[in-house]
Amino acid sequence: MSKDGDILKLLGKHSTVSKIIKTKKSTTITKKIDTDNLNCLIKFDGWTIIGTHHFYKIPKNIPLDKSIYKLKIASFDLDGTIIKTKSGSRFSRNFKDWKWFNSNTLDILKNYQKNNYLIIIFTNQGGIIAKKEQKSFINFITKLNDILSYLENVFIYVSPKRPNYDKKKINHLISKQQDHDLYRKPNTGMWDELIKYLKENYKIENNNNINGNFEIDLENSFYCGDAAGRPQDFSDSDKVFAKNIGLPFYLPEEIFS
């Protein structure tokens, strides 16, 4: 059985207590259920799933000198912004159906990193349910891992679809509708998760910042996406998201030209 198949098999049944499971290749999977808010926390291979409303992947270490107190953030939507489909379809047909937005994209992203920008991806994925047994979920994770093989040290935050509630099966792992709404752009749940993580893990180590606190460099940071409310766009969610988090907004054609 494949590695993904092992994961699917291991997570086929949910537990009501914390559990550590090791695969044959020593991949550690942590399952923890918070019985207060009925959300399930699952960790595997660097990915973390919170309930059914959010999953993310962050670098093992924040790739910045700890003396930098003004953080520059280059944040992006995923589909139609950083990548497009090879097939020309609106949605990818499989995990191999992707290519960079254009020939400049990868070099420009790496150049931002060289200039001490944190690269963040915030993406709504309304066709994906964050469950291990879902083929669409495994395909999506495989595609993102492939992208990360070209571009390391990227923060990825994903807002998936809420599963249907099955009254015949008491599924206490399904997050509340409010949670799903909060994390879906243009709402700010994914951005709030990023700021929370940075506050907990990035402390300034120099004499100029006694409290060790960072600031977001709003003047030089930005959010880039393709949903800008133009006639050809499906919505204006990216443009409004940028406004809600207080960052300048750019189209992918402006960043990757």
Coordinates of C-alpha atoms in Angstrom, one line a residue, residues 31-232:
K31 CA -4.9 12.9 16.7
K32 CA -6.4 15.0 19.4
I33 CA -10.0 15.8 20.0
D34 CA -11.0 18.9 21.9
T35 CA -14.3 17.9 23.5
D36 CA -15.1 21.5 24.5
N37 CA -15.4 22.9 20.9
L38 CA -15.8 19.5 19.2
N39 CA -12.9 20.1 16.9
C40 CA -10.4 17.4 15.9
L41 CA -6.7 18.3 15.6
I42 CA -4.7 16.0 13.3
K43 CA -1.1 16.4 12.4
F44 CA 0.9 14.4 9.8
D45 CA 4.0 15.2 7.7
G46 CA 3.9 18.9 8.6
W47 CA 0.2 19.4 7.8
T48 CA -2.3 20.2 10.6
I49 CA -6.1 19.9 10.3
I50 CA -8.4 21.7 12.7
G51 CA -11.9 20.2 12.7
T52 CA -13.3 20.4 9.2
H53 CA -12.9 24.1 8.8
H54 CA -9.2 24.6 8.4
F55 CA -5.9 23.0 7.5
Y56 CA -2.4 24.4 7.1
K57 CA 1.3 23.8 6.7
I58 CA 4.1 26.0 8.1
P59 CA 7.9 25.9 7.8
K60 CA 9.7 24.1 10.5
N61 CA 11.4 27.3 11.4
I62 CA 10.5 30.9 10.4
P63 CA 13.1 31.7 7.7
L64 CA 14.0 35.1 9.1
D65 CA 16.8 36.7 11.1
K66 CA 15.4 37.2 14.6
S67 CA 16.7 40.7 14.6
I68 CA 14.0 41.7 12.0
Y69 CA 11.1 43.4 13.8
K70 CA 9.2 44.7 10.8
L71 CA 7.9 41.7 9.0
K72 CA 7.3 42.0 5.2
I73 CA 4.6 39.6 4.0
A74 CA 4.0 38.6 0.4
S75 CA 0.7 36.8 0.5
F76 CA -1.1 35.1 -2.4
D77 CA -4.2 33.2 -3.4
L78 CA -3.3 29.9 -5.0
D79 CA -5.4 28.9 -8.0
G80 CA -5.3 31.4 -10.8
T81 CA -2.7 33.4 -9.0
I82 CA 0.5 31.4 -8.2
I83 CA -0.6 28.4 -10.3
K84 CA -2.9 27.6 -13.2
T85 CA -4.0 24.2 -14.6
K86 CA -2.1 22.6 -17.4
S87 CA -5.3 21.3 -18.9
G88 CA -6.9 24.7 -19.1
S89 CA -9.8 23.6 -16.9
R90 CA -11.0 25.9 -14.2
F91 CA -10.2 23.3 -11.6
S92 CA -7.3 20.8 -11.7
R93 CA -8.3 17.3 -12.9
N94 CA -5.6 15.6 -10.8
F95 CA -2.6 16.4 -8.6
K96 CA -0.4 16.7 -11.7
D97 CA -2.6 19.3 -13.4
W98 CA -0.8 22.4 -12.4
K99 CA 1.8 24.8 -13.7
W100 CA 3.2 28.2 -12.5
F101 CA 1.2 31.3 -13.4
N102 CA 3.9 32.2 -15.9
S103 CA 7.6 31.6 -16.5
N104 CA 8.5 34.4 -14.1
T105 CA 6.5 33.2 -11.1
L106 CA 9.0 30.9 -9.3
D107 CA 12.0 33.3 -9.7
I108 CA 9.9 36.2 -8.4
L109 CA 8.7 34.3 -5.4
K110 CA 12.3 33.2 -4.6
N111 CA 13.4 36.8 -5.0
Y112 CA 10.9 37.9 -2.4
Q113 CA 12.3 35.4 0.0
K114 CA 15.9 36.6 -0.6
N115 CA 14.6 40.1 0.3
N116 CA 13.3 38.8 3.7
Y117 CA 9.7 38.4 2.8
L118 CA 7.5 35.7 4.3
I119 CA 5.6 33.9 1.5
I120 CA 2.1 33.1 2.6
I121 CA -0.7 31.3 0.7
F122 CA -4.3 31.8 1.7
T123 CA -6.7 29.7 -0.4
N124 CA -10.4 28.8 -0.3
Q125 CA -11.0 25.2 -1.5
G126 CA -14.8 24.8 -1.8
G127 CA -14.4 21.4 -3.5
I128 CA -12.3 19.8 -0.8
I129 CA -13.4 18.2 2.5
A130 CA -10.6 17.9 5.0
K131 CA -10.9 14.2 5.6
K132 CA -8.2 11.6 5.0
E133 CA -10.6 9.2 3.2
Q134 CA -11.4 11.9 0.6
K135 CA -9.6 11.4 -2.7
S136 CA -9.8 15.1 -3.5
F137 CA -8.1 15.9 -0.2
I138 CA -5.2 13.5 -0.9
N139 CA -4.8 14.9 -4.4
F140 CA -4.7 18.4 -3.1
I141 CA -2.1 17.7 -0.5
T142 CA 0.0 15.8 -3.0
K143 CA -0.2 18.8 -5.4
L144 CA 0.8 21.3 -2.7
N145 CA 3.7 19.1 -1.6
D146 CA 4.9 19.0 -5.2
I147 CA 4.7 22.8 -5.3
L148 CA 6.7 23.0 -2.1
S149 CA 9.4 20.8 -3.6
Y150 CA 10.2 23.9 -5.8
L151 CA 9.6 26.6 -3.3
E152 CA 10.5 25.9 0.4
N153 CA 9.6 27.9 3.5
V154 CA 6.1 28.8 2.5
F155 CA 3.1 29.1 4.9
I156 CA -0.1 27.6 3.5
Y157 CA -3.5 28.2 5.0
V158 CA -6.6 26.5 3.5
S159 CA -10.3 26.9 4.0
P160 CA -12.1 23.7 2.9
K161 CA -15.7 22.8 2.3
R162 CA -18.0 21.9 5.2
P163 CA -19.1 18.3 5.0
N164 CA -22.8 17.4 5.1
Y165 CA -24.0 16.5 8.5
D166 CA -25.2 12.9 8.7
K167 CA -28.0 12.7 11.3
K168 CA -27.7 8.9 11.3
K169 CA -24.1 9.1 12.4
I170 CA -23.4 11.4 15.3
N171 CA -20.3 13.1 13.8
H172 CA -19.0 15.4 16.5
L173 CA -15.9 16.2 14.4
I174 CA -17.7 18.5 12.0
S175 CA -16.9 22.1 12.8
K176 CA -19.7 24.6 13.2
Q177 CA -20.9 26.6 10.2
Q178 CA -19.6 29.8 11.9
D179 CA -16.1 28.4 11.9
H180 CA -16.2 27.6 8.2
D181 CA -17.6 31.0 7.5
L182 CA -14.9 32.7 9.6
Y183 CA -12.0 31.0 7.8
R184 CA -13.3 31.5 4.3
K185 CA -12.1 34.5 2.4
P186 CA -12.9 37.4 2.5
N187 CA -13.3 36.8 6.2
T188 CA -10.0 36.9 8.2
G189 CA -9.8 33.5 10.0
M190 CA -6.8 32.3 8.1
W191 CA -4.9 35.6 8.5
D192 CA -5.7 35.5 12.3
E193 CA -4.1 32.0 12.4
L194 CA -0.9 33.4 10.8
I195 CA -0.7 36.3 13.3
K196 CA -1.4 34.0 16.2
Y197 CA 1.4 31.7 15.1
L198 CA 3.9 34.5 14.6
K199 CA 3.1 36.0 18.0
E200 CA 3.8 32.6 19.6
N201 CA 6.9 31.7 17.7
Y202 CA 8.7 34.9 16.5
K203 CA 10.3 37.0 19.2
I204 CA 12.8 39.7 18.4
E205 CA 16.3 39.2 19.7
N206 CA 17.9 42.6 19.7
N207 CA 18.4 45.6 22.0
N208 CA 16.1 47.9 20.0
N209 CA 12.9 46.0 20.8
I210 CA 12.8 45.3 24.5
N211 CA 9.4 43.5 24.4
G212 CA 10.5 41.2 21.6
N213 CA 7.4 42.1 19.6
F214 CA 7.2 42.3 15.8
E215 CA 5.2 44.6 13.6
I216 CA 3.8 43.9 10.1
D217 CA 5.4 46.2 7.6
L218 CA 2.1 47.4 6.1
E219 CA 3.8 49.7 3.6
N220 CA 5.8 46.9 1.9
S221 CA 3.5 43.9 2.5
F222 CA 0.7 42.9 0.1
Y223 CA -1.9 40.3 -0.9
C224 CA -2.2 39.1 -4.5
G225 CA -5.2 37.3 -5.9
D226 CA -7.3 36.9 -9.1
A227 CA -10.8 37.4 -7.5
A228 CA -11.0 41.2 -7.9
G229 CA -14.6 41.7 -8.9
R230 CA -13.8 42.3 -12.6
P231 CA -16.4 41.2 -15.2
Q232 CA -14.5 37.9 -15.8

